[in-house]
Amino acid sequence: MDLDRLDWIALGQEEAIDPSIRIVDPHHHLWHRGGSRYLAEELHEDLTSTHNVTDTVFVECMANYDRDKPKEFQPVGETTFVVEESARLEKFHGPKLSGIVGFADLTLGEKVGEVLVAHEKASGGLFRGIRHATAWSDDPEISISHTKPTPELMREKSFLEGLTTLGQHGYTFDAWLYFDQLNELVDISRSCPEIPIILNHLGAPLAIGRWGSKSNEVEEVWKNQLTKLSKSKNVFLKIGGIGMDNYFDTGWSALKAPPSSEQVADFWKEKITWAIETFSPDQCMFESNFPVDRQTLPYSVLWNTFQRITEQYGANEKHALFSGTACAVYKI
């Protein structure tokens, strides 16, 4: 998965369909590792390329952990790193990094509170919550999360104690898991109604591994579980991750040039429109998931895709989807 084919990405750049719409990008990463670089300069270039992006939220990706600290506190190094990149971004006098979603191991139970305090102290007021990815599969063709979760991790007592502690501190919980695990999140959403839960990447309706030939079954399970989740008003849906060829098998990464926003909208419109109608715009937010989605899409194409899909919506609905919901959830 090559995220840095910049010459290829340049072949597909588009002008914004509607540059007047304010965009808050609530999900991107920062790193410099393995030959891949996405730091303040690259982020600024994307944010200012053509759309009206004003603010962003960084989401954890195991970047720049402090390996000199005890294991549970090592992720605080990532928060320190992002604060430094945020300061560098501000020097461009453009869009701001306005929130940090870090990592803390919820299986620490009540002890996770100490890690949350450390994140807050390191964040300069930017810390908003954590993501503890639990995406797991027994299919060898489907990768498990970078956090190396065990099956049904969200049902474990220690995890639930950690989640409760997170809520007591007033922070958000970002969830990354696959569509066939969503029943675990349904239970959590009902038992922890006070915690804002943000489901990443549309709830991952996979099209790889054993699911590659079972699209009808995937859609049935995905829709059933998202419908249940939508009834919990503390659950919000991040609509994005749509460029992840490694999960959705679009084939776009093999094209001679990136797909157009029209092509991408045609592929995703039915699922995305259904999700918005099921949750409502006030429970949905568009996300870029950059630079991960850069494996198939330029930043401009991604946001034009969302603008195409929402052409039929009114100003208030667009405001919620492109910035309002993100601002409310992440206190921007």
mmCIF file of C-alpha atoms in Angstrom:
data_model
loop_
_atom_site.group_PDB
_atom_site.id
_atom_site.type_symbol
_atom_site.label_atom_id
_atom_site.label_comp_id
_atom_site.label_asym_id
_atom_site.label_seq_id
_atom_site.Cartn_x
_atom_site.Cartn_y
_atom_site.Cartn_z
ATOM 1 C CA MET A 1 0.000 0.000 0.000
ATOM 2 C CA ASP A 2 1.840 3.079 -1.273
ATOM 3 C CA LEU A 3 0.582 6.334 0.246
ATOM 4 C CA ASP A 4 3.178 8.595 -1.337
ATOM 5 C CA ARG A 5 2.661 8.304 -5.103
ATOM 6 C CA LEU A 6 2.551 12.063 -5.365
ATOM 7 C CA ASP A 7 3.108 12.233 -9.132
ATOM 8 C CA TRP A 8 0.181 9.848 -9.611
ATOM 9 C CA ILE A 9 -2.012 11.804 -7.180
ATOM 10 C CA ALA A 10 -1.220 15.015 -9.086
ATOM 11 C CA LEU A 11 -2.875 13.557 -12.185
ATOM 12 C CA GLY A 12 -6.292 13.631 -10.519
ATOM 13 C CA GLN A 13 -6.501 16.992 -8.762
ATOM 14 C CA GLU A 14 -9.809 18.882 -9.091
ATOM 15 C CA GLU A 15 -11.070 22.362 -8.289
ATOM 16 C CA ALA A 16 -13.598 22.544 -5.468
ATOM 17 C CA ILE A 17 -17.213 22.183 -6.555
ATOM 18 C CA ASP A 18 -18.263 24.567 -3.775
ATOM 19 C CA PRO A 19 -15.319 26.362 -2.133
ATOM 20 C CA SER A 20 -17.679 28.324 0.131
ATOM 21 C CA ILE A 21 -18.626 25.370 2.339
ATOM 22 C CA ARG A 22 -16.688 25.365 5.601
ATOM 23 C CA ILE A 23 -14.972 22.038 6.209
ATOM 24 C CA VAL A 24 -13.655 20.679 9.479
ATOM 25 C CA ASP A 25 -11.652 17.540 8.799
ATOM 26 C CA PRO A 26 -12.146 15.421 11.944
ATOM 27 C CA HIS A 27 -9.843 12.556 11.036
ATOM 28 C CA HIS A 28 -6.305 12.659 9.701
ATOM 29 C CA HIS A 29 -2.912 11.353 10.745
ATOM 30 C CA LEU A 30 0.641 12.688 10.902
ATOM 31 C CA TRP A 31 3.829 10.643 10.589
ATOM 32 C CA HIS A 32 7.274 10.293 9.093
ATOM 33 C CA ARG A 33 8.163 6.621 8.919
ATOM 34 C CA GLY A 34 8.928 3.800 6.542
ATOM 35 C CA GLY A 35 9.631 6.224 3.717
ATOM 36 C CA SER A 36 6.205 7.865 4.120
ATOM 37 C CA ARG A 37 5.983 11.482 5.213
ATOM 38 C CA TYR A 38 2.861 13.420 6.197
ATOM 39 C CA LEU A 39 3.742 16.308 8.470
ATOM 40 C CA ALA A 40 2.668 19.950 8.832
ATOM 41 C CA GLU A 41 3.878 20.916 5.350
ATOM 42 C CA GLU A 42 2.053 18.098 3.557
ATOM 43 C CA LEU A 43 -1.077 18.611 5.635
ATOM 44 C CA HIS A 44 -1.106 22.351 4.912
ATOM 45 C CA GLU A 45 -0.699 21.718 1.200
ATOM 46 C CA ASP A 46 -3.755 19.451 1.171
ATOM 47 C CA LEU A 47 -5.879 21.663 3.419
ATOM 48 C CA THR A 48 -5.310 24.736 1.254
ATOM 49 C CA SER A 49 -5.366 23.050 -2.148
ATOM 50 C CA THR A 50 -8.875 24.079 -3.189
ATOM 51 C CA HIS A 51 -11.546 23.597 -0.478
ATOM 52 C CA ASN A 52 -12.405 25.761 2.533
ATOM 53 C CA VAL A 53 -10.910 23.653 5.324
ATOM 54 C CA THR A 54 -10.592 25.679 8.536
ATOM 55 C CA ASP A 55 -9.807 23.118 11.248
ATOM 56 C CA THR A 56 -8.711 19.524 11.687
ATOM 57 C CA VAL A 57 -8.582 16.778 14.294
ATOM 58 C CA PHE A 58 -5.595 14.435 14.504
ATOM 59 C CA VAL A 59 -6.349 10.770 15.211
ATOM 60 C CA GLU A 60 -3.801 8.390 16.699
ATOM 61 C CA CYS A 61 -1.610 6.235 14.487
ATOM 62 C CA MET A 62 1.254 5.090 16.777
ATOM 63 C CA ALA A 63 3.462 7.976 15.652
ATOM 64 C CA ASN A 64 6.477 9.062 17.727
ATOM 65 C CA TYR A 65 5.752 7.086 20.872
ATOM 66 C CA ASP A 66 8.114 7.843 23.752
ATOM 67 C CA ARG A 67 9.854 4.485 24.116
ATOM 68 C CA ASP A 68 11.727 5.673 27.211
ATOM 69 C CA LYS A 69 8.503 5.777 29.237
ATOM 70 C CA PRO A 70 6.589 2.869 30.796
ATOM 71 C CA LYS A 71 4.503 1.115 28.141
ATOM 72 C CA GLU A 72 1.159 2.597 29.153
ATOM 73 C CA PHE A 73 2.553 6.155 28.931
ATOM 74 C CA GLN A 74 4.444 5.762 25.651
ATOM 75 C CA PRO A 75 1.470 6.994 23.527
ATOM 76 C CA VAL A 76 1.714 10.382 25.261
ATOM 77 C CA GLY A 77 4.788 10.931 23.107
ATOM 78 C CA GLU A 78 2.474 11.011 20.102
ATOM 79 C CA THR A 79 0.445 13.821 21.649
ATOM 80 C CA THR A 80 3.651 15.791 22.288
ATOM 81 C CA PHE A 81 4.677 15.247 18.662
ATOM 82 C CA VAL A 82 1.298 16.433 17.334
ATOM 83 C CA VAL A 83 1.419 19.581 19.470
ATOM 84 C CA GLU A 84 4.784 20.368 17.877
ATOM 85 C CA GLU A 85 3.374 19.782 14.389
ATOM 86 C CA SER A 86 0.353 21.933 15.247
ATOM 87 C CA ALA A 87 2.685 24.800 16.142
ATOM 88 C CA ARG A 88 4.511 24.353 12.845
ATOM 89 C CA LEU A 89 1.169 24.344 11.000
ATOM 90 C CA GLU A 90 0.186 27.639 12.642
ATOM 91 C CA LYS A 91 3.213 29.332 11.089
ATOM 92 C CA PHE A 92 1.491 29.022 7.704
ATOM 93 C CA HIS A 93 -1.362 31.225 9.039
ATOM 94 C CA GLY A 94 -3.995 28.936 7.526
ATOM 95 C CA PRO A 95 -6.151 26.047 8.755
ATOM 96 C CA LYS A 96 -5.550 24.967 12.363
ATOM 97 C CA LEU A 97 -5.155 21.625 14.059
ATOM 98 C CA SER A 98 -7.873 22.018 16.676
ATOM 99 C CA GLY A 99 -8.090 18.644 18.386
ATOM 100 C CA ILE A 100 -6.140 15.494 19.234
ATOM 101 C CA VAL A 101 -7.564 11.992 19.571
ATOM 102 C CA GLY A 102 -4.775 9.963 21.125
ATOM 103 C CA PHE A 103 -4.364 6.396 22.294
ATOM 104 C CA ALA A 104 -4.665 4.999 25.794
ATOM 105 C CA ASP A 105 -5.068 1.307 26.504
ATOM 106 C CA LEU A 106 -8.567 0.935 27.910
ATOM 107 C CA THR A 107 -7.743 -2.524 29.247
ATOM 108 C CA LEU A 108 -5.833 -0.697 31.990
ATOM 109 C CA GLY A 109 -9.236 -0.207 33.568
ATOM 110 C CA GLU A 110 -9.418 2.585 36.118
ATOM 111 C CA LYS A 111 -5.646 3.115 35.843
ATOM 112 C CA VAL A 112 -6.134 4.540 32.354
ATOM 113 C CA GLY A 113 -7.117 7.756 34.096
ATOM 114 C CA GLU A 114 -3.448 8.470 34.832
ATOM 115 C CA VAL A 115 -2.630 8.187 31.128
ATOM 116 C CA LEU A 116 -5.502 10.504 30.214
ATOM 117 C CA VAL A 117 -4.187 13.123 32.634
ATOM 118 C CA ALA A 118 -0.737 12.838 31.040
ATOM 119 C CA HIS A 119 -2.232 13.296 27.555
ATOM 120 C CA GLU A 120 -4.097 16.385 28.727
ATOM 121 C CA LYS A 121 -0.980 17.914 30.265
ATOM 122 C CA ALA A 122 1.016 17.295 27.080
ATOM 123 C CA SER A 123 -1.658 18.538 24.685
ATOM 124 C CA GLY A 124 -1.768 22.276 25.292
ATOM 125 C CA GLY A 125 -5.548 22.058 25.571
ATOM 126 C CA LEU A 126 -6.009 20.065 22.349
ATOM 127 C CA PHE A 127 -6.722 16.614 23.809
ATOM 128 C CA ARG A 128 -10.298 15.502 23.068
ATOM 129 C CA GLY A 129 -10.370 11.740 23.587
ATOM 130 C CA ILE A 130 -8.902 8.440 22.537
ATOM 131 C CA ARG A 131 -9.231 5.827 19.860
ATOM 132 C CA HIS A 132 -8.697 2.229 20.886
ATOM 133 C CA ALA A 133 -8.953 0.312 17.624
ATOM 134 C CA THR A 134 -10.432 -3.169 18.022
ATOM 135 C CA ALA A 135 -10.738 -4.289 14.388
ATOM 136 C CA TRP A 136 -10.145 -8.053 14.409
ATOM 137 C CA SER A 137 -10.779 -10.966 12.063
ATOM 138 C CA ASP A 138 -9.818 -14.634 11.916
ATOM 139 C CA ASP A 139 -9.521 -14.313 8.124
ATOM 140 C CA PRO A 140 -5.795 -14.242 7.228
ATOM 141 C CA GLU A 141 -6.581 -11.900 4.313
ATOM 142 C CA ILE A 142 -8.000 -9.276 6.672
ATOM 143 C CA SER A 143 -5.511 -7.451 8.861
ATOM 144 C CA ILE A 144 -6.154 -6.751 12.514
ATOM 145 C CA SER A 145 -5.679 -3.303 14.050
ATOM 146 C CA HIS A 146 -2.277 -1.854 14.859
ATOM 147 C CA THR A 147 -3.202 -2.203 18.538
ATOM 148 C CA LYS A 148 -3.201 -6.008 18.132
ATOM 149 C CA PRO A 149 -6.626 -6.559 19.735
ATOM 150 C CA THR A 150 -7.972 -9.903 20.887
ATOM 151 C CA PRO A 151 -11.412 -11.191 19.776
ATOM 152 C CA GLU A 152 -14.371 -9.436 21.420
ATOM 153 C CA LEU A 153 -12.052 -7.094 23.303
ATOM 154 C CA MET A 154 -14.850 -4.608 23.926
ATOM 155 C CA ARG A 155 -16.703 -7.187 26.015
ATOM 156 C CA GLU A 156 -13.845 -7.606 28.487
ATOM 157 C CA LYS A 157 -14.360 -6.229 31.987
ATOM 158 C CA SER A 158 -11.093 -4.297 32.005
ATOM 159 C CA PHE A 159 -11.925 -2.586 28.693
ATOM 160 C CA LEU A 160 -15.358 -1.547 29.957
ATOM 161 C CA GLU A 161 -13.825 -0.205 33.179
ATOM 162 C CA GLY A 162 -11.395 1.814 31.089
ATOM 163 C CA LEU A 163 -14.203 3.130 28.914
ATOM 164 C CA THR A 164 -16.167 4.172 31.989
ATOM 165 C CA THR A 165 -13.097 6.007 33.281
ATOM 166 C CA LEU A 166 -12.749 7.749 29.920
ATOM 167 C CA GLY A 167 -16.318 8.989 30.253
ATOM 168 C CA GLN A 168 -15.751 10.169 33.813
ATOM 169 C CA HIS A 169 -12.934 12.353 32.519
ATOM 170 C CA GLY A 170 -15.265 13.825 29.884
ATOM 171 C CA TYR A 171 -13.503 12.507 26.791
ATOM 172 C CA THR A 172 -14.699 10.962 23.534
ATOM 173 C CA PHE A 173 -14.216 7.406 22.271
ATOM 174 C CA ASP A 174 -13.349 6.804 18.623
ATOM 175 C CA ALA A 175 -14.077 3.232 17.524
ATOM 176 C CA TRP A 176 -12.451 1.419 14.612
ATOM 177 C CA LEU A 177 -13.786 -2.076 14.031
ATOM 178 C CA TYR A 178 -15.235 -4.170 11.227
ATOM 179 C CA PHE A 179 -18.900 -4.433 10.265
ATOM 180 C CA ASP A 180 -19.218 -7.955 11.705
ATOM 181 C CA GLN A 181 -18.095 -6.688 15.124
ATOM 182 C CA LEU A 182 -20.572 -3.829 15.367
ATOM 183 C CA ASN A 183 -22.840 -5.743 17.741
ATOM 184 C CA GLU A 184 -20.140 -5.169 20.388
ATOM 185 C CA LEU A 185 -20.366 -1.420 19.836
ATOM 186 C CA VAL A 186 -24.168 -1.545 19.995
ATOM 187 C CA ASP A 187 -23.925 -2.989 23.506
ATOM 188 C CA ILE A 188 -21.378 -0.376 24.583
ATOM 189 C CA SER A 189 -23.461 2.486 23.204
ATOM 190 C CA ARG A 190 -26.406 1.353 25.304
ATOM 191 C CA SER A 191 -24.452 0.738 28.501
ATOM 192 C CA CYS A 192 -22.422 3.983 28.290
ATOM 193 C CA PRO A 193 -24.906 6.602 27.030
ATOM 194 C CA GLU A 194 -22.893 9.459 28.551
ATOM 195 C CA ILE A 195 -19.827 8.857 26.358
ATOM 196 C CA PRO A 196 -19.669 10.348 22.843
ATOM 197 C CA ILE A 197 -18.820 7.387 20.590
ATOM 198 C CA ILE A 198 -17.522 8.093 17.097
ATOM 199 C CA LEU A 199 -17.577 5.150 14.699
ATOM 200 C CA ASN A 200 -14.788 5.454 12.142
ATOM 201 C CA HIS A 201 -14.850 4.819 8.410
ATOM 202 C CA LEU A 202 -18.548 4.050 7.885
ATOM 203 C CA GLY A 203 -18.337 0.992 10.123
ATOM 204 C CA ALA A 204 -16.132 -0.844 7.603
ATOM 205 C CA PRO A 205 -18.447 -2.752 5.215
ATOM 206 C CA LEU A 206 -15.589 -4.944 3.992
ATOM 207 C CA ALA A 207 -15.159 -6.248 0.450
ATOM 208 C CA ILE A 208 -12.034 -8.354 0.960
ATOM 209 C CA GLY A 209 -11.183 -11.841 2.177
ATOM 210 C CA ARG A 210 -14.170 -14.093 2.731
ATOM 211 C CA TRP A 211 -16.452 -11.082 2.321
ATOM 212 C CA GLY A 212 -15.320 -10.279 -1.210
ATOM 213 C CA SER A 213 -17.960 -12.557 -2.717
ATOM 214 C CA LYS A 214 -20.669 -11.876 -0.121
ATOM 215 C CA SER A 215 -21.633 -8.259 -0.690
ATOM 216 C CA ASN A 216 -25.327 -8.872 0.003
ATOM 217 C CA GLU A 217 -24.577 -10.509 3.346
ATOM 218 C CA VAL A 218 -22.163 -7.719 4.270
ATOM 219 C CA GLU A 219 -24.720 -5.038 3.469
ATOM 220 C CA GLU A 220 -27.461 -6.782 5.438
ATOM 221 C CA VAL A 221 -25.348 -7.102 8.585
ATOM 222 C CA TRP A 222 -23.870 -3.611 8.196
ATOM 223 C CA LYS A 223 -27.250 -1.934 7.767
ATOM 224 C CA ASN A 224 -28.820 -3.899 10.607
ATOM 225 C CA GLN A 225 -26.109 -2.925 13.082
ATOM 226 C CA LEU A 226 -25.871 0.715 11.959
ATOM 227 C CA THR A 227 -29.631 1.043 12.332
ATOM 228 C CA LYS A 228 -29.310 -0.109 15.946
ATOM 229 C CA LEU A 229 -26.393 2.240 16.585
ATOM 230 C CA SER A 230 -28.252 5.205 15.121
ATOM 231 C CA LYS A 231 -30.851 4.952 17.888
ATOM 232 C CA SER A 232 -28.205 5.793 20.492
ATOM 233 C CA LYS A 233 -27.854 9.562 20.313
ATOM 234 C CA ASN A 234 -24.363 9.414 21.767
ATOM 235 C CA VAL A 235 -23.127 7.605 18.641
ATOM 236 C CA PHE A 236 -21.748 9.560 15.690
ATOM 237 C CA LEU A 237 -20.659 8.227 12.311
ATOM 238 C CA LYS A 238 -17.512 9.306 10.513
ATOM 239 C CA ILE A 239 -18.169 8.999 6.801
ATOM 240 C CA GLY A 240 -14.853 8.391 5.133
ATOM 241 C CA GLY A 241 -12.112 5.883 4.627
ATOM 242 C CA ILE A 242 -13.607 5.531 1.160
ATOM 243 C CA GLY A 243 -10.216 5.504 -0.525
ATOM 244 C CA MET A 244 -8.978 2.430 1.334
ATOM 245 C CA ASP A 245 -8.541 -0.024 -1.510
ATOM 246 C CA ASN A 246 -7.061 -2.484 0.986
ATOM 247 C CA TYR A 247 -10.484 -2.841 2.646
ATOM 248 C CA PHE A 248 -13.010 -2.015 -0.055
ATOM 249 C CA ASP A 249 -11.297 -3.485 -3.135
ATOM 250 C CA THR A 250 -12.269 -0.629 -5.437
ATOM 251 C CA GLY A 251 -9.346 -1.258 -7.772
ATOM 252 C CA TRP A 252 -8.645 2.462 -7.967
ATOM 253 C CA SER A 253 -5.039 2.160 -6.854
ATOM 254 C CA ALA A 254 -4.251 0.181 -10.016
ATOM 255 C CA LEU A 255 -5.591 2.826 -12.416
ATOM 256 C CA LYS A 256 -3.270 4.927 -14.577
ATOM 257 C CA ALA A 257 -4.666 8.016 -12.862
ATOM 258 C CA PRO A 258 -6.849 8.536 -9.778
ATOM 259 C CA PRO A 259 -10.618 8.240 -10.250
ATOM 260 C CA SER A 260 -12.677 11.406 -10.597
ATOM 261 C CA SER A 261 -15.013 12.563 -7.850
ATOM 262 C CA GLU A 262 -17.889 11.640 -10.134
ATOM 263 C CA GLN A 263 -16.640 8.042 -10.309
ATOM 264 C CA VAL A 264 -16.089 7.847 -6.570
ATOM 265 C CA ALA A 265 -19.505 9.331 -5.836
ATOM 266 C CA ASP A 266 -21.166 6.812 -8.140
ATOM 267 C CA PHE A 267 -19.452 3.988 -6.240
ATOM 268 C CA TRP A 268 -20.282 5.205 -2.717
ATOM 269 C CA LYS A 269 -23.439 7.310 -3.024
ATOM 270 C CA GLU A 270 -25.966 4.611 -2.163
ATOM 271 C CA LYS A 271 -24.199 3.529 1.039
ATOM 272 C CA ILE A 272 -23.343 7.043 2.174
ATOM 273 C CA THR A 273 -26.811 8.447 1.499
ATOM 274 C CA TRP A 274 -28.384 5.532 3.356
ATOM 275 C CA ALA A 275 -26.066 6.111 6.323
ATOM 276 C CA ILE A 276 -26.863 9.830 6.479
ATOM 277 C CA GLU A 277 -30.598 9.203 6.296
ATOM 278 C CA THR A 278 -30.335 6.528 8.992
ATOM 279 C CA PHE A 279 -28.270 8.568 11.461
ATOM 280 C CA SER A 280 -29.282 12.126 10.401
ATOM 281 C CA PRO A 281 -26.751 14.828 9.470
ATOM 282 C CA ASP A 282 -26.469 15.857 13.131
ATOM 283 C CA GLN A 283 -24.945 12.453 13.900
ATOM 284 C CA CYS A 284 -22.643 12.309 10.868
ATOM 285 C CA MET A 285 -19.382 13.982 9.875
ATOM 286 C CA PHE A 286 -17.283 13.645 6.742
ATOM 287 C CA GLU A 287 -13.608 12.741 7.264
ATOM 288 C CA SER A 288 -10.549 12.556 5.038
ATOM 289 C CA ASN A 289 -8.548 9.771 6.715
ATOM 290 C CA PHE A 290 -5.451 11.240 5.082
ATOM 291 C CA PRO A 291 -2.843 10.239 4.219
ATOM 292 C CA VAL A 292 -4.255 6.688 4.287
ATOM 293 C CA ASP A 293 -6.902 7.470 1.663
ATOM 294 C CA ARG A 294 -4.178 8.998 -0.482
ATOM 295 C CA GLN A 295 -3.522 5.458 -1.710
ATOM 296 C CA THR A 296 -6.314 6.111 -4.239
ATOM 297 C CA LEU A 297 -7.641 9.693 -3.935
ATOM 298 C CA PRO A 298 -6.342 13.268 -4.014
ATOM 299 C CA TYR A 299 -7.630 15.392 -1.127
ATOM 300 C CA SER A 300 -9.624 17.566 -3.529
ATOM 301 C CA VAL A 301 -11.345 14.569 -5.115
ATOM 302 C CA LEU A 302 -12.366 13.214 -1.735
ATOM 303 C CA TRP A 303 -14.122 16.423 -0.660
ATOM 304 C CA ASN A 304 -15.672 16.914 -4.098
ATOM 305 C CA THR A 305 -17.062 13.395 -3.773
ATOM 306 C CA PHE A 306 -18.827 14.351 -0.563
ATOM 307 C CA GLN A 307 -20.091 17.572 -2.142
ATOM 308 C CA ARG A 308 -21.519 15.629 -5.074
ATOM 309 C CA ILE A 309 -23.244 13.124 -2.810
ATOM 310 C CA THR A 310 -24.872 15.904 -0.763
ATOM 311 C CA GLU A 311 -26.074 18.089 -3.646
ATOM 312 C CA GLN A 312 -29.706 17.431 -2.667
ATOM 313 C CA TYR A 313 -29.262 18.572 0.937
ATOM 314 C CA GLY A 314 -30.038 22.015 2.302
ATOM 315 C CA ALA A 315 -27.600 24.475 3.862
ATOM 316 C CA ASN A 316 -28.224 23.358 7.449
ATOM 317 C CA GLU A 317 -27.699 19.699 6.612
ATOM 318 C CA LYS A 318 -24.502 20.434 4.701
ATOM 319 C CA HIS A 319 -23.253 22.550 7.584
ATOM 320 C CA ALA A 320 -23.725 19.633 9.982
ATOM 321 C CA LEU A 321 -22.062 17.099 7.707
ATOM 322 C CA PHE A 322 -19.046 19.182 6.715
ATOM 323 C CA SER A 323 -18.314 20.993 9.985
ATOM 324 C CA GLY A 324 -21.131 21.337 12.522
ATOM 325 C CA THR A 325 -21.227 17.816 13.910
ATOM 326 C CA ALA A 326 -17.441 17.632 14.151
ATOM 327 C CA CYS A 327 -17.305 20.971 15.968
ATOM 328 C CA ALA A 328 -19.953 19.878 18.455
ATOM 329 C CA VAL A 329 -18.417 16.471 19.170
ATOM 330 C CA TYR A 330 -14.792 17.611 19.384
ATOM 331 C CA LYS A 331 -15.515 21.004 20.974
ATOM 332 C CA ILE A 332 -13.976 23.108 18.219
#
